[in-house]
Coordinates of C-alpha atoms in Angstrom, one line a residue:
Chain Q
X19 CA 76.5 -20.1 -63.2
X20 CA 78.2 -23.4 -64.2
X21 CA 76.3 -26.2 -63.5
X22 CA 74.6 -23.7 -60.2
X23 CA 70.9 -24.4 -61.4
X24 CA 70.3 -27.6 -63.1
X25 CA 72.6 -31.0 -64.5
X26 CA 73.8 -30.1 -67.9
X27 CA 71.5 -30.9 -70.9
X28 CA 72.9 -30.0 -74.3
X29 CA 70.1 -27.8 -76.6
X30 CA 71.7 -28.7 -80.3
X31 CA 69.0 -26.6 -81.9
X32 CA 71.9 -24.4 -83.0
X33 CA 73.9 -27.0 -84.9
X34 CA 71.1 -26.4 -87.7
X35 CA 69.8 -29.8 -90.0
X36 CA 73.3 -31.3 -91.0
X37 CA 73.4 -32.1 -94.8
X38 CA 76.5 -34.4 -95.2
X39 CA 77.3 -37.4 -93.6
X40 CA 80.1 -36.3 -91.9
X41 CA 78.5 -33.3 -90.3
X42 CA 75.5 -35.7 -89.5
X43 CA 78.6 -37.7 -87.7
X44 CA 79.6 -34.0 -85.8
X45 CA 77.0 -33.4 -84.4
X46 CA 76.2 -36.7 -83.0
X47 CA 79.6 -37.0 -81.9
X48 CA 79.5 -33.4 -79.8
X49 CA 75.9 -34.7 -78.5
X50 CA 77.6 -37.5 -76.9
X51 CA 80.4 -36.0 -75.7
X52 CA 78.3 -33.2 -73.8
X53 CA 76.1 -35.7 -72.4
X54 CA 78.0 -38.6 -71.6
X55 CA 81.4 -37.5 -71.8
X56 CA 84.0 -38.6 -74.2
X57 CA 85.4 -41.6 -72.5
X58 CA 81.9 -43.7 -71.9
X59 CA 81.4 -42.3 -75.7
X60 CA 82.1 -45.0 -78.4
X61 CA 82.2 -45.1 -82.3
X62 CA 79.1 -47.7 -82.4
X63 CA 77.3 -45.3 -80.7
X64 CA 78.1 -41.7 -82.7
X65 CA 77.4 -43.7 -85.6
X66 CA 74.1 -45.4 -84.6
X67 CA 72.9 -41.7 -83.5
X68 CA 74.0 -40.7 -86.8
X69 CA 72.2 -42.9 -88.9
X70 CA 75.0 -44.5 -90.0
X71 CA 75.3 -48.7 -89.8
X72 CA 78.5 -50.4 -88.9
X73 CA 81.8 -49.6 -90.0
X74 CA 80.6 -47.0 -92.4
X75 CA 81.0 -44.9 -90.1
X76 CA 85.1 -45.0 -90.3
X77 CA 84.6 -44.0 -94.4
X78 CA 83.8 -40.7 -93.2
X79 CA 85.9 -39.8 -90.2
X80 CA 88.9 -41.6 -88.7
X81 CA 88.8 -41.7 -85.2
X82 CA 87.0 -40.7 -81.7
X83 CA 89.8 -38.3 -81.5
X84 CA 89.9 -36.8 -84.3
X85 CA 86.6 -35.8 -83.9
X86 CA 86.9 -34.3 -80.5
X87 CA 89.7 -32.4 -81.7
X88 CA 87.9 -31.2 -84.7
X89 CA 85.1 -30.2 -82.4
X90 CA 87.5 -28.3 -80.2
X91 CA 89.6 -26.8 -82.8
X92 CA 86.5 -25.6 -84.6
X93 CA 85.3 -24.0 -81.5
X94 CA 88.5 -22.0 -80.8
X95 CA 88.7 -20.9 -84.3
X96 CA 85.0 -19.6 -84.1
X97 CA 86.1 -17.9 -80.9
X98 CA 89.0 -16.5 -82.3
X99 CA 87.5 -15.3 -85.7
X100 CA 84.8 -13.6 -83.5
X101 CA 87.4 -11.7 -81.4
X102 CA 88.8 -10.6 -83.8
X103 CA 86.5 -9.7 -86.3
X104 CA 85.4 -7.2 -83.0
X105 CA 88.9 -5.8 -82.7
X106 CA 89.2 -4.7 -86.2
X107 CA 85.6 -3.2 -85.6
X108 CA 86.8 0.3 -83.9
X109 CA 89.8 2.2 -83.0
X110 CA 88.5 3.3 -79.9
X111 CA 88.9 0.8 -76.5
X112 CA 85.7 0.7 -74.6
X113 CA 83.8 -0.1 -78.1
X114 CA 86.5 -3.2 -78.9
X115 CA 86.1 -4.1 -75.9
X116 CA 82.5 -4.3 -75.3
X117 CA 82.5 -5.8 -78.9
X118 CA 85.0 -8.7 -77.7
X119 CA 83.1 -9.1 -74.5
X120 CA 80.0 -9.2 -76.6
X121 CA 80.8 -11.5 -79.2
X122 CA 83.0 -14.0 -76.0
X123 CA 79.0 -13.9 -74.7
X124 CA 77.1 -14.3 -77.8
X125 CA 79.3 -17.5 -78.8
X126 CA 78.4 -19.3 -75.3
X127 CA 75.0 -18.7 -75.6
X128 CA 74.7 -20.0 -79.0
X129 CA 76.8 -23.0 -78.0
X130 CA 76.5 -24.3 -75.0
X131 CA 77.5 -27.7 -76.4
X132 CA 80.6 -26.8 -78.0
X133 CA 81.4 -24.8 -74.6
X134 CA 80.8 -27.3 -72.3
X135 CA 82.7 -30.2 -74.3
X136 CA 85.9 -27.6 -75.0
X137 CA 86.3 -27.1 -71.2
X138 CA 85.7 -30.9 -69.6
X139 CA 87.5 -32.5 -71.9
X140 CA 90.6 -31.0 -73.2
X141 CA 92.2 -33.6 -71.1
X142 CA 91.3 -36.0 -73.3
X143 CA 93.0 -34.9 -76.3
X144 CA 95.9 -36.6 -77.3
X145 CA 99.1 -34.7 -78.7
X146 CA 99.6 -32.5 -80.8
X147 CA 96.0 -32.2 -80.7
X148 CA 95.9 -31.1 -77.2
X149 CA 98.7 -28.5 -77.7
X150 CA 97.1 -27.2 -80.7
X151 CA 94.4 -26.4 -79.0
X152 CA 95.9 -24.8 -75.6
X153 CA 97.4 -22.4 -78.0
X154 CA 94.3 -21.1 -79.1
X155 CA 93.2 -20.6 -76.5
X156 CA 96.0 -18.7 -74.9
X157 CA 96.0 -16.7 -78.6
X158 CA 92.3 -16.1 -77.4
X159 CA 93.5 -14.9 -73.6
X160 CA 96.1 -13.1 -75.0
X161 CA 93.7 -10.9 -77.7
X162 CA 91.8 -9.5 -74.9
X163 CA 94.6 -8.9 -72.5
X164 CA 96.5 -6.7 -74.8
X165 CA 93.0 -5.3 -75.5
X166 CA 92.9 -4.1 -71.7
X167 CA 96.7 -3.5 -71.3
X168 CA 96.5 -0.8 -74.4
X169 CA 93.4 0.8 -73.1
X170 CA 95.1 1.3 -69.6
X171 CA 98.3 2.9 -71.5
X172 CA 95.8 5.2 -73.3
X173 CA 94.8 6.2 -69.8
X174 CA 91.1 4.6 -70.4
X175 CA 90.7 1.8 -68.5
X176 CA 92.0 1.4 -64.8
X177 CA 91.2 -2.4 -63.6
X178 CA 91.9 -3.5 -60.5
X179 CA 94.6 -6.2 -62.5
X180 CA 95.0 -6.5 -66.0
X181 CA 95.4 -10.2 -65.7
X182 CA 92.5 -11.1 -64.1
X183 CA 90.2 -8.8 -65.2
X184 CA 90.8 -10.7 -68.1
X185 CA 90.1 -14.4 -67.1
X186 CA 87.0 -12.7 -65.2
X187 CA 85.3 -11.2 -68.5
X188 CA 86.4 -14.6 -69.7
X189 CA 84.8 -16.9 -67.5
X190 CA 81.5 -15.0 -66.3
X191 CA 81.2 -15.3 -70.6
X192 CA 81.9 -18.8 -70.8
X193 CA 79.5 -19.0 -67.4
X194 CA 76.7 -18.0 -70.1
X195 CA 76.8 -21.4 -71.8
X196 CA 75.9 -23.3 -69.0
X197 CA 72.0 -21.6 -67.9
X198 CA 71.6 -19.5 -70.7
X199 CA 68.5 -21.0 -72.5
X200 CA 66.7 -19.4 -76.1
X201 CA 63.3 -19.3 -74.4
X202 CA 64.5 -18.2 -70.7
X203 CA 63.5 -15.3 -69.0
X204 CA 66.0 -13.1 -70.9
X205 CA 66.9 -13.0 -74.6
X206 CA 70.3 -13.3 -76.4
X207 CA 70.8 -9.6 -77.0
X208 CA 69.7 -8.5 -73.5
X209 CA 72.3 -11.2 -72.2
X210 CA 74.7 -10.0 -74.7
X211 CA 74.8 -6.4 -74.0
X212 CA 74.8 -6.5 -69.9
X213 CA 77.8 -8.8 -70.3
X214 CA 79.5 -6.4 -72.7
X215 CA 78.5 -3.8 -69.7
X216 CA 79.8 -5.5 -67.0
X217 CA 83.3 -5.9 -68.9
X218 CA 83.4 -2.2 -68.8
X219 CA 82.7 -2.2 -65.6
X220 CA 85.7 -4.8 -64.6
X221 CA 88.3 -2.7 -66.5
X222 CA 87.0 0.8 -64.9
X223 CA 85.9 2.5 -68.9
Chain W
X13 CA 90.1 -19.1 -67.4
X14 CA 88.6 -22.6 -66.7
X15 CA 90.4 -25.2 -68.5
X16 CA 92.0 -22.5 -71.1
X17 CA 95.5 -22.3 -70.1
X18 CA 95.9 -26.2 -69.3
X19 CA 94.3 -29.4 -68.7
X20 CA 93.2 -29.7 -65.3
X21 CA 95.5 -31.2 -62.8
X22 CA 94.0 -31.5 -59.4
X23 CA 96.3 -29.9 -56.6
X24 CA 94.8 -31.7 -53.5
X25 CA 97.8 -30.1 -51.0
X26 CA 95.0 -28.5 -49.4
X27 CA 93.2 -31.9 -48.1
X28 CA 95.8 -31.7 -45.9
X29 CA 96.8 -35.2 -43.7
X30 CA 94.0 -37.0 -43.4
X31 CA 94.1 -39.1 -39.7
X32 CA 90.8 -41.7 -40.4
X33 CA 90.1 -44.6 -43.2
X34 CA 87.0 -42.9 -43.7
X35 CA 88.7 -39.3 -44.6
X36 CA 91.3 -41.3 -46.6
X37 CA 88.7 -42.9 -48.9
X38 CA 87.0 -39.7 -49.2
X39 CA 90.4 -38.0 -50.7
X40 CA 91.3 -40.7 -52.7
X41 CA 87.8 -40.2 -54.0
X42 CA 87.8 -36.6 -54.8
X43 CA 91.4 -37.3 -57.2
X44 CA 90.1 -40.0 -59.0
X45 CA 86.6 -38.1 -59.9
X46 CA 88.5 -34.9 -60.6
X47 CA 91.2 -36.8 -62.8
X48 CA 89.3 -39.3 -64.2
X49 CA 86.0 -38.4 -63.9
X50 CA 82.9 -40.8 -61.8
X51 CA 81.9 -43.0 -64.1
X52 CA 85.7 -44.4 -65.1
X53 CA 86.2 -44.7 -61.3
X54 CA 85.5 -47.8 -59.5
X55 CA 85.6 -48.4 -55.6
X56 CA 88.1 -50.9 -56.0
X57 CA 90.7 -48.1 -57.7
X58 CA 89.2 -45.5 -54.3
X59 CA 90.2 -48.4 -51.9
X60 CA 93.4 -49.3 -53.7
X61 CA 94.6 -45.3 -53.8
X62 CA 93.5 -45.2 -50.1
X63 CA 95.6 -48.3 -49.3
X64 CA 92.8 -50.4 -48.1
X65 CA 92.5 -53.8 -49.7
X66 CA 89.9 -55.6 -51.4
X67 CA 86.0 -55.4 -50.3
X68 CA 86.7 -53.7 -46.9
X69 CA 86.9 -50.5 -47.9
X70 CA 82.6 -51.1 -47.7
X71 CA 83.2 -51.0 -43.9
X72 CA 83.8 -47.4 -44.2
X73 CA 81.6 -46.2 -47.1
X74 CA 78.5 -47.9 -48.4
X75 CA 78.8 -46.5 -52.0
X76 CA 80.7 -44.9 -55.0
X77 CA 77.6 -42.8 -55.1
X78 CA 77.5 -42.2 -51.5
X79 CA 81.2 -40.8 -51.8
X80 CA 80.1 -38.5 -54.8
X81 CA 77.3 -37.5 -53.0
X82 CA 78.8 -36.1 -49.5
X83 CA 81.7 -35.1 -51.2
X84 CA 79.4 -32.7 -53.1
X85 CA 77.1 -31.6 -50.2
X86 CA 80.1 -30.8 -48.2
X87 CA 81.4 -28.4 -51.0
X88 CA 77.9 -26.4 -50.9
X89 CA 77.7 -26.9 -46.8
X90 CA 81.4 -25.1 -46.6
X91 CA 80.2 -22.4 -49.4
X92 CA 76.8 -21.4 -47.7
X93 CA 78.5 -21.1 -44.2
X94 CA 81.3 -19.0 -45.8
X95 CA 78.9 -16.9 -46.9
X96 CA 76.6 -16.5 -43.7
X97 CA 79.4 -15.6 -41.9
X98 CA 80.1 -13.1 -44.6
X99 CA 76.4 -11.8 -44.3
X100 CA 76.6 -11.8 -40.7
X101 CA 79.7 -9.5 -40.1
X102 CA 78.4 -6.1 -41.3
X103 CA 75.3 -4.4 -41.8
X104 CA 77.0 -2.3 -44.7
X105 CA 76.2 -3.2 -48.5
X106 CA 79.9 -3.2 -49.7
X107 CA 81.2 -4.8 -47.2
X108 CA 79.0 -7.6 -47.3
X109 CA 78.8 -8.0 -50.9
X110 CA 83.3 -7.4 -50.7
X111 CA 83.2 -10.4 -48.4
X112 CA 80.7 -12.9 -49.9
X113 CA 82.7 -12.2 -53.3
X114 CA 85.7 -12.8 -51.5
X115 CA 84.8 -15.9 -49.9
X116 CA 83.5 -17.4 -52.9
X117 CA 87.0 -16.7 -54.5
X118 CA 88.9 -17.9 -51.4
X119 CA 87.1 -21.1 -51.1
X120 CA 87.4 -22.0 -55.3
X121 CA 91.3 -20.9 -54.5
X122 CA 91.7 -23.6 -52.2
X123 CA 89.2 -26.2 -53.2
X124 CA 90.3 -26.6 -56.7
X125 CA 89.5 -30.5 -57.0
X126 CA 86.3 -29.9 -54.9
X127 CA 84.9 -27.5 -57.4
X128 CA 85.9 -29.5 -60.5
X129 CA 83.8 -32.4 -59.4
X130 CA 81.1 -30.4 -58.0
X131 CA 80.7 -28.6 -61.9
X132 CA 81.0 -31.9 -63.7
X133 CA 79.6 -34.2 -61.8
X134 CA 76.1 -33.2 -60.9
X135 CA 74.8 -35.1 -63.9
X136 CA 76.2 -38.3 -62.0
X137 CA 74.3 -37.9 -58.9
X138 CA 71.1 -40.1 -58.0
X139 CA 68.2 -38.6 -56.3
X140 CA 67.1 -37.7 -54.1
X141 CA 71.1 -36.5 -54.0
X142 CA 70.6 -34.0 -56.8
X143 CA 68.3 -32.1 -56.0
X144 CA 69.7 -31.6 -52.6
X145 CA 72.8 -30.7 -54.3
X146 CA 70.6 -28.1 -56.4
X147 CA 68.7 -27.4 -53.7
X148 CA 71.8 -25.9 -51.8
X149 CA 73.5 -23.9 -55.1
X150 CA 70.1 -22.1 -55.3
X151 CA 70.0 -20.7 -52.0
X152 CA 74.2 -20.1 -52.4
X153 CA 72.9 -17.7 -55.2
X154 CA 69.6 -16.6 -54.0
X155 CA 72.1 -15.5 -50.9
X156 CA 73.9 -13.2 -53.0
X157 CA 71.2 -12.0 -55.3
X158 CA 69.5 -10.8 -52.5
X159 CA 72.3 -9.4 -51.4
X160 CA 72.6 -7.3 -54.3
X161 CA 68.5 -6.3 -54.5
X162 CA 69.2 -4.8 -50.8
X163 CA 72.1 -2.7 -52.1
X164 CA 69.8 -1.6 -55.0
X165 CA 66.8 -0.6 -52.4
X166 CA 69.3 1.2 -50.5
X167 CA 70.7 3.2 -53.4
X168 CA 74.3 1.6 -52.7
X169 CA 74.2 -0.6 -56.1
X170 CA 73.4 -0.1 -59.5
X171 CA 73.8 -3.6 -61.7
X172 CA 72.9 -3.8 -65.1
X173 CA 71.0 -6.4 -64.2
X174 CA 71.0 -7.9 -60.6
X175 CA 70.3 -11.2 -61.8
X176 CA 73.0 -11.3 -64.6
X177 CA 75.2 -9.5 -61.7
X178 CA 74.9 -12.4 -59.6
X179 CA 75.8 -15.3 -62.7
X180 CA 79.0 -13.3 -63.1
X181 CA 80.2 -12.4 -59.7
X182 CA 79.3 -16.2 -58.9
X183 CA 81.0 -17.7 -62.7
X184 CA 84.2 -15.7 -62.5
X185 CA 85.2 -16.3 -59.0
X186 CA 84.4 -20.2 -59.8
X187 CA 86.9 -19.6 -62.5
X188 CA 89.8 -19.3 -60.1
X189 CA 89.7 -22.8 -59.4
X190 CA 90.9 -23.2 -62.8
X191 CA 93.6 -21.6 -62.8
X192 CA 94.9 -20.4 -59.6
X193 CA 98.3 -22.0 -58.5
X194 CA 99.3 -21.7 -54.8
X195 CA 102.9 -20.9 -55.9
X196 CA 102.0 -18.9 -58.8
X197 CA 102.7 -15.3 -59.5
X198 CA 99.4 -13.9 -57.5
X199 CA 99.1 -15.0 -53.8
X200 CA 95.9 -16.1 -53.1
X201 CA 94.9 -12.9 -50.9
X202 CA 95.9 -10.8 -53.7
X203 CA 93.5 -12.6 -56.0
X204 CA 91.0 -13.1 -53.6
X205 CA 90.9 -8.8 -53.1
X206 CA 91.1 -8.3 -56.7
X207 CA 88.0 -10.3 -57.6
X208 CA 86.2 -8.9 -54.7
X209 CA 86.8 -5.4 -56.3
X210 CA 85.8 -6.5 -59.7
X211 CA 82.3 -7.4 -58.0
X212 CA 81.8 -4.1 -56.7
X213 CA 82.9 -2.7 -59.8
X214 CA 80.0 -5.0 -61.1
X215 CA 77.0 -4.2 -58.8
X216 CA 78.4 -0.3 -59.5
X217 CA 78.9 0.4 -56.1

C-alpha cells in the first residue's frame, strides 16, 4: 500500500547505465525528485549527481521544469503506449482487460520512481506543462473506462460502477509502485497476474 | 485515481470549527503540509495562518515536527479504531470484511488532507516518530489481512492472494481521497458501498 510499510526509497536499478549526458542528467534529476521532492531540488545539485560541473549542466537541458515535465510526460506516454498496445492485443474483454490491468501493474513495479514523482508533484508543473499532462492522464482513465463500459454492453462484465471500478483497478496498480520490491517475497509476474485477476474480479468477468 | 484527474487541492471543510489555539495551529498545519508540503513550511507561516503572532504560537506546540508528528498518529489512531469497531460488530466474514472496507473508504472520503500528508510525509518524520507511525499502518493491515486468512479457513473467501488482497483493498480505497468531492456526482455513502463491494468481489466472497 502507499507509503503503508516503510518511507519511500527510490530503487533506480531500472533506469539502466545512461549513455548521454542528458539522460545521465534524467535520471539524476527523477532521483532527486523522488527523494527530496522537487521544490528542495536544485539545478547545482542534479548536475553535481550527474557528473556534470557548473553551468554545463544548462548546455544540455533548460530548466528544473522542463525536466520534471519531461519525466512526467514520458511516464504517461509509457503508460499510454502500454494500454494500448494491450487493447489492440484481443477482441475479446476479459483478455483486454486483464492485459491493461496487467501492463497498469507491470509499469508500477518497474517504476516506482517515475510513479511516485508523477503523483506528488504534478502540482508543481507549470502551464501548459501541467495541462499536458492531466490530459494524459484522463486519455489514460478514459482507455480503461470505455474498456469496462463495452464489456458491460456485451453483457460480460457487471461491476458494481463503471466509474470506480475503474479508478480502483487504477489505483490498487499504481499502489504496486510504492512496496513492490525485485527481490521481495513475490516476483514481478506473480504480482502481475493476481492484479490482472483481481481487475476481473472488480468488473464481475 | 490519486493525483490523475487534478492537482491536489486540499478540501479541509471537514476540520470543522475549531474552538482552541492549539486545534487551530494543528489545522492550519495539516493545509500548509498538504499544499505545500513540510519541508517548505515554517512555524512562523502555521502561526501566521492560525492568526497567532510571532514566537507565541510555541506556547501551544513545541515543534513543526511535533505538529507533523501527532497530526500523523491521529490519522492511524482514527483508522485502527474505525476498524475495531468494524471487527467488533459481527462475527460473520462479509460483514466484517464489508465494513472494515467501508470504513477505510469512509474515513479517506472525509479526511482527504489527512491522508495526503500521511502518504507523503512519512519520509519527514524523526524517530522514534516513524516508526510509531509504521508501527500503527502495520497492524492497520495485519488487521485486515487477518481478516481475510479467517474468511479463507472458514471457506467464506477465496483471494488470489490474501496478501496482494489486502494491498489492493487497502490502495484503492486510499485512492478516494484523491479524488472524491463532497459535492460531486457520487455521495459519499454511495462510494463508500461500492468500494466495499469491490472488496468482496476481491477476497471472492
Amino acid at each position: 500500500m502507499i507509503g503503508l510499510m516503510r518511507p519511500y526509497s527510490p530503487d533506480l536499478a531500472s533506469a539502466g547505465r545512461p549513455n548521454d549526458r542528458a539522460e545521465l542528467i534524467r535520471v539524476a534529476a527523477l532521483e532527486l525528485f523522488a527523494a527530496r521532492g522537487y521544490s528542495l531540488t536544485t539545478m547545482d545539485e542534479i548536475g553535481e549527481r550527474a557528473g556534470i560541473r557548473g553551468p554545463s549542466v544548462y548546455k544540455h537541458v533548460r530548466s528544473k521544469q522542463d525536466l520534471l515535465a519531461g519525466i512526467m510526460r514520458h511516464t504517461m506516454d509509457a503508460l499510454l503506449e502500454g494500454q494500448r498496445v494491450a487493447l489492440a492485443s484481443s477482441s475479446d474483454a476479459e483478455t483486454r482487460l486483464r492485459r491493461v490491468a496487467e501492463a497498469h501493474v507491470r509499469y508500477h513495479a518497474r517504476h516506482a520512481a517515475e510513479a511516485f514523482v508523477g503523483n506528488r508533484e504534478i502540482g508543481s508543473l507549470d502551464q501548459p506543462h501541467r495541462d499536458d499532462v492531466l490530459d494524459r492522464r484522463a486519455a489514460y482513465e478514459r482507455g480503461l473506462r470505455q474498456l469496462i463500459v463495452e464489456g458491460v454492453e456485451s453483457g460480460r462484465f457487471r461491476p458494481p460502477s463503471v466509474r470506480l471500478a475503474s479508478y480502483a483497478i487504477l489505483d490498487m496498480g499504481m499502489g504496486v509502485a510504492m512496496w513492490f520490491r525485485p527481490d521481495g517475497e513475490l516476483s514481478e509476474d506473480e504480482v502481475v497476474y493476481q492484479y490482472g485477476e483481481m481487475a476481473l474480479r472488480i468488473v464481475g468477468a
